[in-house]
mmCIF file of C-alpha atoms and ligand atoms in Angstrom:
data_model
loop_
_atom_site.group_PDB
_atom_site.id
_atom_site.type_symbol
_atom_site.label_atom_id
_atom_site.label_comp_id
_atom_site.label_asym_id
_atom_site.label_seq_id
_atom_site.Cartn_x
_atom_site.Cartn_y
_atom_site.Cartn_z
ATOM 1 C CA UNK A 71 87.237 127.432 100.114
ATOM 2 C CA UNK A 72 87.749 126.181 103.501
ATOM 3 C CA UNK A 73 88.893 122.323 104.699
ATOM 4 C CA UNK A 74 85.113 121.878 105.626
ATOM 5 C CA UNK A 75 83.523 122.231 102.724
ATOM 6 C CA UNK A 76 85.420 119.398 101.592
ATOM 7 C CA UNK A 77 83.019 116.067 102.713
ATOM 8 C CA UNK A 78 82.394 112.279 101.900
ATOM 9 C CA UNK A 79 84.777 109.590 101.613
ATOM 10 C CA UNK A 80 85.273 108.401 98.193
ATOM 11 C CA UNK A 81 86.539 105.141 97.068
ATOM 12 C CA UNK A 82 88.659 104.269 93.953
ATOM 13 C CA UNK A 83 86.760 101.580 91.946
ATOM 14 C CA UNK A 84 88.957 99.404 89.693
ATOM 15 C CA UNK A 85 87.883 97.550 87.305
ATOM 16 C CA UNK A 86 89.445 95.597 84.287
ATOM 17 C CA UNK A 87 87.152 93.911 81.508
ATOM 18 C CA UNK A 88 84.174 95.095 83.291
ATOM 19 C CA UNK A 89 85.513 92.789 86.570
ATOM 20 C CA UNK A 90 85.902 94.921 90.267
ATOM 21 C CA UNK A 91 88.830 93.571 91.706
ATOM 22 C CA UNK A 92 88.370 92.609 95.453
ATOM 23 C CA UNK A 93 90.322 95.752 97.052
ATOM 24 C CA UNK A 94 87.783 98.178 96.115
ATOM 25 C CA UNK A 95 85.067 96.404 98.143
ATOM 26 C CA UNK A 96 87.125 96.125 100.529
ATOM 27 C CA UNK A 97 87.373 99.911 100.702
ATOM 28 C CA UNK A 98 84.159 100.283 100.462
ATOM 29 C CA UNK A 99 83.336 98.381 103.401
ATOM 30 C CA UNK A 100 85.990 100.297 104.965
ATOM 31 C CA UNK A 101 84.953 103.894 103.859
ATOM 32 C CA UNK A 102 81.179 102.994 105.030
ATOM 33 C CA UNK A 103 82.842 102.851 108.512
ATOM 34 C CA UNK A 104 84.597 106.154 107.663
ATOM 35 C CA UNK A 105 81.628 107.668 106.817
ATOM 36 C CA UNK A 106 79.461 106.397 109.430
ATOM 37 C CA UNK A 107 82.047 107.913 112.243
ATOM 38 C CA UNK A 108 81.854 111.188 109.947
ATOM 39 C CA UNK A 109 78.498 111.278 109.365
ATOM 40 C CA UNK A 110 78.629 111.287 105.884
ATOM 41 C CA UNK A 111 78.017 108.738 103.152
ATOM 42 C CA UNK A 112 80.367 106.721 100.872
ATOM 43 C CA UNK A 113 80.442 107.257 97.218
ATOM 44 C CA UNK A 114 81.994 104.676 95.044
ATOM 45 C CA UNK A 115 83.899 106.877 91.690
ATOM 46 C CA UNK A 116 83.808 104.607 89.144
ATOM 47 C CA UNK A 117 85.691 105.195 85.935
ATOM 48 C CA UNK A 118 85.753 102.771 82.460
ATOM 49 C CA UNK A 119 83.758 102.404 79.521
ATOM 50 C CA UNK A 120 80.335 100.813 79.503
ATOM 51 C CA UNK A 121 80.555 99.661 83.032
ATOM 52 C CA UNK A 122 76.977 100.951 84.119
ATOM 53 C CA UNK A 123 76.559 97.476 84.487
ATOM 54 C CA UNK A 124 78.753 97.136 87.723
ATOM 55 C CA UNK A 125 76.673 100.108 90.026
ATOM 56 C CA UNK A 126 74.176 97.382 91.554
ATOM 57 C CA UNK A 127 77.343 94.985 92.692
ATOM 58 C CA UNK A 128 78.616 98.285 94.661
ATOM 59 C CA UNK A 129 75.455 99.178 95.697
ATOM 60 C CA UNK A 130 75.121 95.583 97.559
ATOM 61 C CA UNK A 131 78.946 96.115 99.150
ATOM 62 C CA UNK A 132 78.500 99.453 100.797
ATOM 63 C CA UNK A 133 78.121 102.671 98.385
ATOM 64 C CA UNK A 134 75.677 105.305 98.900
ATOM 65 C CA UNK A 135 76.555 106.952 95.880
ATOM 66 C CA UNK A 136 77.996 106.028 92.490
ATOM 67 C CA UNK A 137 79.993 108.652 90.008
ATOM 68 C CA UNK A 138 80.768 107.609 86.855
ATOM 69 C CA UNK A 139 82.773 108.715 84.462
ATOM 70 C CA UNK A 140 82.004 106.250 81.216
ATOM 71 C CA UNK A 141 84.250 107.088 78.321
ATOM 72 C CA UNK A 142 86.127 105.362 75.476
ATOM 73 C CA UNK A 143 89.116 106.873 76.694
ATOM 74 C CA UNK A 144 88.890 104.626 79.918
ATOM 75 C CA UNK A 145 88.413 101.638 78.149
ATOM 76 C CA UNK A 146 91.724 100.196 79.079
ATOM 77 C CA UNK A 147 93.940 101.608 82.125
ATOM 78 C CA UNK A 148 96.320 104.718 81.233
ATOM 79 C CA UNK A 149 97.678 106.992 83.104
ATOM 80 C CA UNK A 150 96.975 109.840 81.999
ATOM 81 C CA UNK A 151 92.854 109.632 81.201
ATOM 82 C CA UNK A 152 92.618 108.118 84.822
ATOM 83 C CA UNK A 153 94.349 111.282 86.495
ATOM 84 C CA UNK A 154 92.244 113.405 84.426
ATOM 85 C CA UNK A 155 89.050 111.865 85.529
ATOM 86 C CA UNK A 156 89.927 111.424 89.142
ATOM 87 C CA UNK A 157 91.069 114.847 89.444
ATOM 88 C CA UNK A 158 88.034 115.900 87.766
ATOM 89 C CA UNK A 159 85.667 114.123 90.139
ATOM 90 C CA UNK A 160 87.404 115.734 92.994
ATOM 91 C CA UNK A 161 87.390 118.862 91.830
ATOM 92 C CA UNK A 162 84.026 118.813 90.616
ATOM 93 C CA UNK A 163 82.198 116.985 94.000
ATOM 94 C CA UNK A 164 85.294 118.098 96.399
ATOM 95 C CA UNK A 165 85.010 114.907 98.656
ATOM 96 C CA UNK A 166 87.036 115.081 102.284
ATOM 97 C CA UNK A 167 88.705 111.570 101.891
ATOM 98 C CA UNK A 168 89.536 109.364 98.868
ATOM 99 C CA UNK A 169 90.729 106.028 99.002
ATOM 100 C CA UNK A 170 92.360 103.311 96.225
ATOM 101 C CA UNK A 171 93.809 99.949 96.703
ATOM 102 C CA UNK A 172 97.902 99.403 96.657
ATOM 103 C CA UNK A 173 97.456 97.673 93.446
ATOM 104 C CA UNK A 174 99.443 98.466 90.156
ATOM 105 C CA UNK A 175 97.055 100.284 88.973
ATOM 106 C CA UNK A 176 96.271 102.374 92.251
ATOM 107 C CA UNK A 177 99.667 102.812 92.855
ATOM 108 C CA UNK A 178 100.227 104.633 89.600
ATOM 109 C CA UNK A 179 97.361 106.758 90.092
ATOM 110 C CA UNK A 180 97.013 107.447 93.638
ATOM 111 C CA UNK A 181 100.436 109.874 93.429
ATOM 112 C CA UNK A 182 99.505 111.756 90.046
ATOM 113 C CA UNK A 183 96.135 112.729 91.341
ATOM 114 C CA UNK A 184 97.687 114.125 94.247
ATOM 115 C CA UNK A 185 99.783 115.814 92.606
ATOM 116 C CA UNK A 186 97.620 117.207 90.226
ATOM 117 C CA UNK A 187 95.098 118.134 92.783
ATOM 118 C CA UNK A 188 97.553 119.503 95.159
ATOM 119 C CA UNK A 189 97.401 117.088 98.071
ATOM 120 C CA UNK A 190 99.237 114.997 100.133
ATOM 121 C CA UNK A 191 99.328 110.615 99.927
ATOM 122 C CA UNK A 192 99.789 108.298 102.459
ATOM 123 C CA UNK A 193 100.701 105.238 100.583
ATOM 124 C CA UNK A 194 100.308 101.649 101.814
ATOM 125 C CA UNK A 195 98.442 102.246 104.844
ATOM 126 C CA UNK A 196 97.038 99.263 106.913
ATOM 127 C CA UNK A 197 94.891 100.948 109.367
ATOM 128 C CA UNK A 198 92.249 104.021 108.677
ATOM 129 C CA UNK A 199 90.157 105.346 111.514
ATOM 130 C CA UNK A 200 88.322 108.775 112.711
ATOM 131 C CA UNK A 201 89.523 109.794 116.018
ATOM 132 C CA UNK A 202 86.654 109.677 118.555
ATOM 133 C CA UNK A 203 87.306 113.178 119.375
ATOM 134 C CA UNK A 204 88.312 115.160 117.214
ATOM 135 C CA UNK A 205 87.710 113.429 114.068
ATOM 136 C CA UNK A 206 90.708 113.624 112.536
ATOM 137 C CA UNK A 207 91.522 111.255 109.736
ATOM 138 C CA UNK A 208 94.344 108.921 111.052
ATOM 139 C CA UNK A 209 96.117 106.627 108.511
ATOM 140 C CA UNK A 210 98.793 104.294 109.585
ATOM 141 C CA UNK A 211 101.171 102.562 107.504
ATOM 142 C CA UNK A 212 104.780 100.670 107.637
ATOM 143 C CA UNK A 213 107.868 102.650 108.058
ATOM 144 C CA UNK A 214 111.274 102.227 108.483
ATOM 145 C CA UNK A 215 111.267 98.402 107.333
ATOM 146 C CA UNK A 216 108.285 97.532 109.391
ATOM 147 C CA UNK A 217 109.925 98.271 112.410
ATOM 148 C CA UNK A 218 107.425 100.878 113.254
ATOM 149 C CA UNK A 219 103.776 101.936 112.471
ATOM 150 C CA UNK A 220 103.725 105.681 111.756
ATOM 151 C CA UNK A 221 100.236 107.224 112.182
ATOM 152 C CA UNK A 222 99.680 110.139 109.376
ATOM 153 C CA UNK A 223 97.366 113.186 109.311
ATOM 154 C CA UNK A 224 96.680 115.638 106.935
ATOM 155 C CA UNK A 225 95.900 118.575 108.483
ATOM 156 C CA UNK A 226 96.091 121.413 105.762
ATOM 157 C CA UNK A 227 95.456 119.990 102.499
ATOM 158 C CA UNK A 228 91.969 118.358 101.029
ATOM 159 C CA UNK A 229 91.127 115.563 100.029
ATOM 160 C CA UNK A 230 92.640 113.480 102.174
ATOM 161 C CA UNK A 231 94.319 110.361 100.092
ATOM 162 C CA UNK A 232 95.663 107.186 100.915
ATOM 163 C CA UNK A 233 96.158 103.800 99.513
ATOM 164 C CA UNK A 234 95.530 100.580 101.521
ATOM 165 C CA UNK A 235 96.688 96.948 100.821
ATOM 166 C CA UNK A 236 94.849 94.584 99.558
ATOM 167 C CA UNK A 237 93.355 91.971 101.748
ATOM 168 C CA UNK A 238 94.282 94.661 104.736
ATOM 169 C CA UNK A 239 90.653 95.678 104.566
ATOM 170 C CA UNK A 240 87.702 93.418 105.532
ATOM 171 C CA UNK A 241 84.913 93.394 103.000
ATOM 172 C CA UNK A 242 80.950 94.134 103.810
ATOM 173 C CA UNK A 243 78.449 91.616 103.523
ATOM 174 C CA UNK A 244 76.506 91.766 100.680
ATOM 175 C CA UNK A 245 72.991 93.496 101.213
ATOM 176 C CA UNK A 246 71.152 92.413 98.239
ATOM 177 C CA UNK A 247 68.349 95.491 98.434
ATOM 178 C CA UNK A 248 70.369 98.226 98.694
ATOM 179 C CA UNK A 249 70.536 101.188 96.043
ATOM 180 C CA UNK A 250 73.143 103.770 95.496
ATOM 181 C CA UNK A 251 72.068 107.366 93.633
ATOM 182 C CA UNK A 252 74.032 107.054 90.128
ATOM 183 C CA UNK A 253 75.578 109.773 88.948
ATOM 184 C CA UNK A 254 77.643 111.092 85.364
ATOM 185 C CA UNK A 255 80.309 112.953 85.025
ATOM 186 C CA UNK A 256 81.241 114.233 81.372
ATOM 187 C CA UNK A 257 84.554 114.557 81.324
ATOM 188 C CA UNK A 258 86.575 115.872 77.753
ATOM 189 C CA UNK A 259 89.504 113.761 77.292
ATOM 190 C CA UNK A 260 90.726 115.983 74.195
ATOM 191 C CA UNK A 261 94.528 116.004 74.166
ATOM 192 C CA UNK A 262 94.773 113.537 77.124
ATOM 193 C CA UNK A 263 95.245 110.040 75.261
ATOM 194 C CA UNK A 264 98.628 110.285 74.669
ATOM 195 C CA UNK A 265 99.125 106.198 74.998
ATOM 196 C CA UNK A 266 97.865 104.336 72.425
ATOM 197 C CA UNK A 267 97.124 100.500 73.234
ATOM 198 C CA UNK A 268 97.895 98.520 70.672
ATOM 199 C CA UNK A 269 97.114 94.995 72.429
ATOM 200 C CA UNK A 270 96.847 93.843 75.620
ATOM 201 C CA UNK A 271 98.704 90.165 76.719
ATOM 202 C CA UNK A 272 96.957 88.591 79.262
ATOM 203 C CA UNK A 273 99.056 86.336 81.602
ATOM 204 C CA UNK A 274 97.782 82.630 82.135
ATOM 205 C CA UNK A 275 97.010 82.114 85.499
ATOM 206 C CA UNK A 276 96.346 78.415 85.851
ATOM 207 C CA UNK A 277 96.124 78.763 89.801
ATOM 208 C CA UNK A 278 93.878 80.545 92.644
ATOM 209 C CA UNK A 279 95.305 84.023 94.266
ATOM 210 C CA UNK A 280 97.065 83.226 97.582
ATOM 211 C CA UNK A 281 95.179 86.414 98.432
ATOM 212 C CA UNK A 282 91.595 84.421 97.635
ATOM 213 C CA UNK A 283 93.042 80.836 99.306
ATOM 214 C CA UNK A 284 90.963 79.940 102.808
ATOM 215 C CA UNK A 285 93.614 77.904 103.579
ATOM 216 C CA UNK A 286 97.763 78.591 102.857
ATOM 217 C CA UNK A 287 100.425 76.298 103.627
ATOM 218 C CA UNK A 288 103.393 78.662 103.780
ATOM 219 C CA UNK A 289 106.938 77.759 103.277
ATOM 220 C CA UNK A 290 110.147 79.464 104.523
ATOM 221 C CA UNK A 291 113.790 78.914 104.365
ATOM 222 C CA UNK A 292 113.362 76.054 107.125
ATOM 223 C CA UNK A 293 111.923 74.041 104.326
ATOM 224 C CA UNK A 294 115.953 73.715 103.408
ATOM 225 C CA UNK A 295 115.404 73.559 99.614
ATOM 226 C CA UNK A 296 113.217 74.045 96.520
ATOM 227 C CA UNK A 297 112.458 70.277 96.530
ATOM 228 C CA UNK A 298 110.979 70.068 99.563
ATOM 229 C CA UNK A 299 108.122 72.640 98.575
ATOM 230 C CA UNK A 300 106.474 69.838 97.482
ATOM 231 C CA UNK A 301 105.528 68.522 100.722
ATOM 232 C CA UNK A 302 103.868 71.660 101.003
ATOM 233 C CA UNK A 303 102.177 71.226 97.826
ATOM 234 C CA UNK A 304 101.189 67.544 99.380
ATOM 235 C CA UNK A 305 99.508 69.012 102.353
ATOM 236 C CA UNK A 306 97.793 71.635 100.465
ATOM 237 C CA UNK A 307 96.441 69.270 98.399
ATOM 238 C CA UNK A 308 95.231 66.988 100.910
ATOM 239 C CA UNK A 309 93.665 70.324 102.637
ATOM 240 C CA UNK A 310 92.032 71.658 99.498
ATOM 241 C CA UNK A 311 94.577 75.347 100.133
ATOM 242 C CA UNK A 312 97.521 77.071 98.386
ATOM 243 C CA UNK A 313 100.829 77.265 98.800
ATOM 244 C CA UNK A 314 102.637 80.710 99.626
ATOM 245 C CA UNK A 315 106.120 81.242 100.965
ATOM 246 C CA UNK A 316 108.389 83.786 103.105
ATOM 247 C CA UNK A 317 110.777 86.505 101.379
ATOM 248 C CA UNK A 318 113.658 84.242 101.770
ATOM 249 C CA UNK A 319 112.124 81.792 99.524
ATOM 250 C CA UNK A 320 110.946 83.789 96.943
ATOM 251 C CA UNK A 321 114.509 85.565 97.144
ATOM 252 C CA UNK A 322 116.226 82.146 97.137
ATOM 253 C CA UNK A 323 114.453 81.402 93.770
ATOM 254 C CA UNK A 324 112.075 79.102 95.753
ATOM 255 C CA UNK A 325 108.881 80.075 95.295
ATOM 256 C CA UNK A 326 107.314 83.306 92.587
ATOM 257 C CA UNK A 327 106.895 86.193 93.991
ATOM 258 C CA UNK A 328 103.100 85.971 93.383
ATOM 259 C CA UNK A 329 102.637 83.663 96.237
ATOM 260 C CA UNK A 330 105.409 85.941 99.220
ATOM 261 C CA UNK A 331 103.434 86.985 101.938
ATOM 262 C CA UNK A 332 104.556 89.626 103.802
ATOM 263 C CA UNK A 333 104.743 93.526 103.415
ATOM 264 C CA UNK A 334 106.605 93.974 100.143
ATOM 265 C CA UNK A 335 104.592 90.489 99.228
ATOM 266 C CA UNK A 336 100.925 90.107 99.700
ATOM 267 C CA UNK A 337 98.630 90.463 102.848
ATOM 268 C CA UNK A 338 96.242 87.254 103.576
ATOM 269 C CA UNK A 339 94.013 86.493 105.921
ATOM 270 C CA UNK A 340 92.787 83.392 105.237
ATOM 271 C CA UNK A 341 90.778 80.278 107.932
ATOM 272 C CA UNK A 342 93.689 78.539 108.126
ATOM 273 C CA UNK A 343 97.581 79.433 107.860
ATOM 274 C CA UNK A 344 100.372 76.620 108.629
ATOM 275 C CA UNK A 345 103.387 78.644 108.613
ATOM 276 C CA UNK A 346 106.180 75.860 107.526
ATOM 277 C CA UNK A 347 109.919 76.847 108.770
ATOM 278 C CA UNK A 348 109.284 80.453 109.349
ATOM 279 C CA UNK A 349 110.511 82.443 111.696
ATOM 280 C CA UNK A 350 107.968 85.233 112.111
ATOM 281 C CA UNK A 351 110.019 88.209 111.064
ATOM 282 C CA UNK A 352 108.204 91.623 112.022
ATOM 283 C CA UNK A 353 107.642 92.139 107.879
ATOM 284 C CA UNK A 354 105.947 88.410 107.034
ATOM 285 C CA UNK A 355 103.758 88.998 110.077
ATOM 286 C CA UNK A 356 102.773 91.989 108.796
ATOM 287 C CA UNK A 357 100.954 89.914 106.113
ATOM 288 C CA UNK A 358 99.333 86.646 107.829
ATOM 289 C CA UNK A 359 99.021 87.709 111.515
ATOM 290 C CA UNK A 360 95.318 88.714 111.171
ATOM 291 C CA UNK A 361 94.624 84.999 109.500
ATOM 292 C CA UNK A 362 91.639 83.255 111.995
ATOM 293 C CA UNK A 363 93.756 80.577 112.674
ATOM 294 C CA UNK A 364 97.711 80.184 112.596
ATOM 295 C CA UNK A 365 99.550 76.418 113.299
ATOM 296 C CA UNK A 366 103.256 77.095 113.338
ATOM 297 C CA UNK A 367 105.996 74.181 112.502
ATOM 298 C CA UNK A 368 109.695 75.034 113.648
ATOM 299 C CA UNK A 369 112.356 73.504 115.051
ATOM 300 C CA UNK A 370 113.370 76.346 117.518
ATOM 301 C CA UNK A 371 110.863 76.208 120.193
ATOM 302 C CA UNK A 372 111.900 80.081 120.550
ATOM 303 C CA UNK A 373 111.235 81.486 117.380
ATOM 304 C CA UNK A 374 109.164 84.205 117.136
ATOM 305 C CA UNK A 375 106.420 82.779 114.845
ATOM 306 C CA UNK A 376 104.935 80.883 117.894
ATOM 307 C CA UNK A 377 103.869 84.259 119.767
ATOM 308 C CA UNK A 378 101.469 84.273 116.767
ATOM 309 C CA UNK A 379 100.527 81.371 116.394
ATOM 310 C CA UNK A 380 97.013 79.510 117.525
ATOM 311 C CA UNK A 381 98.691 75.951 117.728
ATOM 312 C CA UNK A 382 102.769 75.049 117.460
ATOM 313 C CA UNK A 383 104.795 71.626 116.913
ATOM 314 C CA UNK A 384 107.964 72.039 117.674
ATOM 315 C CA UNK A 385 109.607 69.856 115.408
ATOM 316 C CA UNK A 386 111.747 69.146 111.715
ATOM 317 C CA UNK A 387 109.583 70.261 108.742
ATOM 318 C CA UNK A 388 110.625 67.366 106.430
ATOM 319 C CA UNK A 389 109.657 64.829 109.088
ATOM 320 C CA UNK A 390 106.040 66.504 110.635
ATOM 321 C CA UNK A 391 104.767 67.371 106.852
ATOM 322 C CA UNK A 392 104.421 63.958 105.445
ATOM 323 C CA UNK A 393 102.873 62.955 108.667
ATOM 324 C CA UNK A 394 100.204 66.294 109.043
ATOM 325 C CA UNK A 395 99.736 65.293 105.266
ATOM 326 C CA UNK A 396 98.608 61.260 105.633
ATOM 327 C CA UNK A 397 96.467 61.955 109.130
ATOM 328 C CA UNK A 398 94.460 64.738 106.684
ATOM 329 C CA UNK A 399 94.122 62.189 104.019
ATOM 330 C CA UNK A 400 93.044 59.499 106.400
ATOM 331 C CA UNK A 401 90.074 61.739 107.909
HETATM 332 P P1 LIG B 860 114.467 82.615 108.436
HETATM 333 O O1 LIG B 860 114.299 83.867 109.200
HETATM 334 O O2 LIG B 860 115.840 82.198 108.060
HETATM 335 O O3 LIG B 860 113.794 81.477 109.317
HETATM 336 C C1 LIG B 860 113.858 80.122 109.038
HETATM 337 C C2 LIG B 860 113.173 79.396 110.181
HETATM 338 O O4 LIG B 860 113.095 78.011 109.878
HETATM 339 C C3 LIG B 860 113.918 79.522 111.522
HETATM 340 O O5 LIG B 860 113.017 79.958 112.512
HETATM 341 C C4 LIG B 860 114.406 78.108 111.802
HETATM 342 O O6 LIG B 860 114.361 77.768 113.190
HETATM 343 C C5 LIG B 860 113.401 77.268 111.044
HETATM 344 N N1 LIG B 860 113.923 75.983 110.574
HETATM 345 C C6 LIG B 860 115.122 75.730 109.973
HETATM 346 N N2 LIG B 860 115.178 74.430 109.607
HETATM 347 C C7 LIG B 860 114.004 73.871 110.003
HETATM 348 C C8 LIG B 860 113.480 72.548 109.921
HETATM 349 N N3 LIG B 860 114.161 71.559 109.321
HETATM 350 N N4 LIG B 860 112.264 72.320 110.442
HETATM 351 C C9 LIG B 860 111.566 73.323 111.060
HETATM 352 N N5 LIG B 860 112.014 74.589 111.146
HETATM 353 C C10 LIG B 860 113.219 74.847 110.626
HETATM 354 N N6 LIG B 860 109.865 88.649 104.692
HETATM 355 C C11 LIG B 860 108.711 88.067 104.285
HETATM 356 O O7 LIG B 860 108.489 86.877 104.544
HETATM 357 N N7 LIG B 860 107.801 88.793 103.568
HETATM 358 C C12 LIG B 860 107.977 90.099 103.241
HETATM 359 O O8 LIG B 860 107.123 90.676 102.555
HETATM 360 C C13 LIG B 860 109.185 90.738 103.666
HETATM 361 N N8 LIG B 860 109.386 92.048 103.405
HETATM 362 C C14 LIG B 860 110.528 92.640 103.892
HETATM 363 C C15 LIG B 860 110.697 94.017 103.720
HETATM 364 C C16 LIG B 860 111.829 94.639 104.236
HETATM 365 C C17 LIG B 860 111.977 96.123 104.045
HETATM 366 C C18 LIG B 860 112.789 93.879 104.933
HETATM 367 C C19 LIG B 860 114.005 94.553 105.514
HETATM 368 C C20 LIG B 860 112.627 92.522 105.109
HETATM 369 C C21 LIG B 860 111.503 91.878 104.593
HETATM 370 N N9 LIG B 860 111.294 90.505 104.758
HETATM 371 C C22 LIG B 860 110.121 89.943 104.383
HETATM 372 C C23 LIG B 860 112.368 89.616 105.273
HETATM 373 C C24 LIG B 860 112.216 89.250 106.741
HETATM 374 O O9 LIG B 860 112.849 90.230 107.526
HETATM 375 C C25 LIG B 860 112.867 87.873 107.006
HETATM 376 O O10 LIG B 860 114.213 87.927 106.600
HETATM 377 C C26 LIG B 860 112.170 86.727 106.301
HETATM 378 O O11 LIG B 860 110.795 86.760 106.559
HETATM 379 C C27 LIG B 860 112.755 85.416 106.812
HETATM 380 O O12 LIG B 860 112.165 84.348 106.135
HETATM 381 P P2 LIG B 860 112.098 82.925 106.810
HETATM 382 O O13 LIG B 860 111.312 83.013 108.074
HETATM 383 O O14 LIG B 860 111.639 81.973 105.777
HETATM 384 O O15 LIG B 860 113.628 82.600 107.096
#
């Protein structure tokens, strides 16, 4: 079988309790673009258990095509069933490029399928594209700390795999009429549960996903101590955002790792981010730089976070805060 018989771009769906989490339309909207330059079509692979009822949402977002694979077996996330089923979709339909989100869960399957389907990975990428040329599937991704941005290719091996970040991605618009061809794949999953679930614990999250925020009031280790997060709390209040933090902070003890932007935190791009004592280290930039609009507070006028930013005040944190906070409150 040669590399071109291999064609489509296929994206990863997760789900959990019948919910698709926001990286796979992402993808989608991403892989339609893939396609388009191919001259293909996207096909959404959607694996779980009674989940028919999610096709029409990916139909709106972007897929041409939907395979399912809709067993008992899936019913939960495990490894193993997963890796079975992907493998066996790309075995079966033989697609050219698959795609899954950096998640936990697409970062435990992403590398078994391609190793069980004897291909390569490119994990963690935060630009795709199809060369204008040649066509060539480029995927780019972090290396070496951030410092650089190392542009993969697969040239020998099929399908070509790669995760992508969440929030990297920008997701479709809705079109409400569109239809995607639904397809079933059996799959036997004899001798492949070897987890049992006995329960799952859900954690409590009383608060909205940094990654979901339109507006983030970010704190870094110019905010001088945990006590003064709260005048980043003030302003996000008085804003209707979140607050998220730098490394340093969440390293510090400062702020949960939930809420670190950055590339080993999470990648936003919301309206408005008001970076707070940052300096704008290559790695947090990585995660807010795309944001529509950036305002920048930081004492050294020289600090790298300006050459980002939209608007700067040069200026101590503890003293501009509680002012930025009461002119928001009195408009
Ligand atoms: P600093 O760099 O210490 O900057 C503090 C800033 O606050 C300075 O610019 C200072 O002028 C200013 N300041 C001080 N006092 C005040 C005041 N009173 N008022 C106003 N301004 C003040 N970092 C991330 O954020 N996210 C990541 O995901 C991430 N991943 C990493 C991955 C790797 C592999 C590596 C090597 C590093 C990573 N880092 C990440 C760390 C990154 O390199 C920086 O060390 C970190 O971002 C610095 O955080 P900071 O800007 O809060 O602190």
């Amino acid at each position: 079988m040669s590399l071109q018989d291999y064609k489509g771009v296929f994206v990863f769906v997760q789900q959990v309790d019948n919910k698709v989490s926001g990286v796979s339309f992402e993808l989608l909207g991403k892989g339609k673009e893939l396609a388009a330059a191919l001259e293909t079509e996207v096909t959404a692979v959607l694996l779980g258990y009674q989940v028919s009822g999610l096709c029409e949402e990916l139909a709106k977002y972007g897929a041409d095509k939907i395979i399912t694979v809709d067993d008992k077996a899936l019913e939960v996330y495990t490894t193993e069933p997963y890796t079975h089923a992907m493998a066996q979709v790309i075995e079966h339909y033989k697609p050219a490029i698959v795609l899954y989100g950096a998640t936990a869960i697409g970062r435990d399957l992403a590398p078994r399928v391609s190793a069980r389907v004897h291909t390569g990975l490119t994990a963690d990428c935060t630009k795709l594209e199809i060369a204008e040329d040649t066509k060539e599937f480029r995927m780019t991704r972090p290396a070496f700390g951030g410092n650089i941005m190392a542009t993969i290719i697969c040239p020998e091996h099929r399908p070509q795999m790669a995760t992508v970040r969440p929030g990297v991605m920008q997701k479709a618009k809705a079109n409400e009429s569109a239809k995607a061809v639904v397809e079933n794949l059996s799959v036997d999953f004899a001798g492949r549960q070897n987890v049992e679930v006995l329960e799952v614990v859900k954690s409590v999250i009383d608060k909205m996903d940094i990654q979901d925020a339109k507006i983030l009031v970010s704190g870094g280790r110019g905010m001088g101590c945990p006590d003064n997060f709260q005048l980043l709390r003030d302003l996000a209040d008085a804003l209707g955002g979140e607050v998220s933090a730098s490394r340093a902070c969440v390293d510090a003890g400062w702020a949960e790792k939930d809420i670190q932007v950055g590339q080993t935190g999470k990648t936003v791009r919301p309206n408005l981010y008001i970076a707070c004592g940052i300096s704008g280290a290559i790695q947090h930039l990585a995660g807010m730089e795309d944001s529509d609009v950036i305002i920048a507070i930081n004492k050294d006028e020289t600090a790298p976070i300006f050459e980002v930013a939209d608007y700067g005040i040069v200026g101590d944190v503890t003293k501009i805060l509680p002012l930025f906070t009461e002119k928001v409150k009195a408009a």
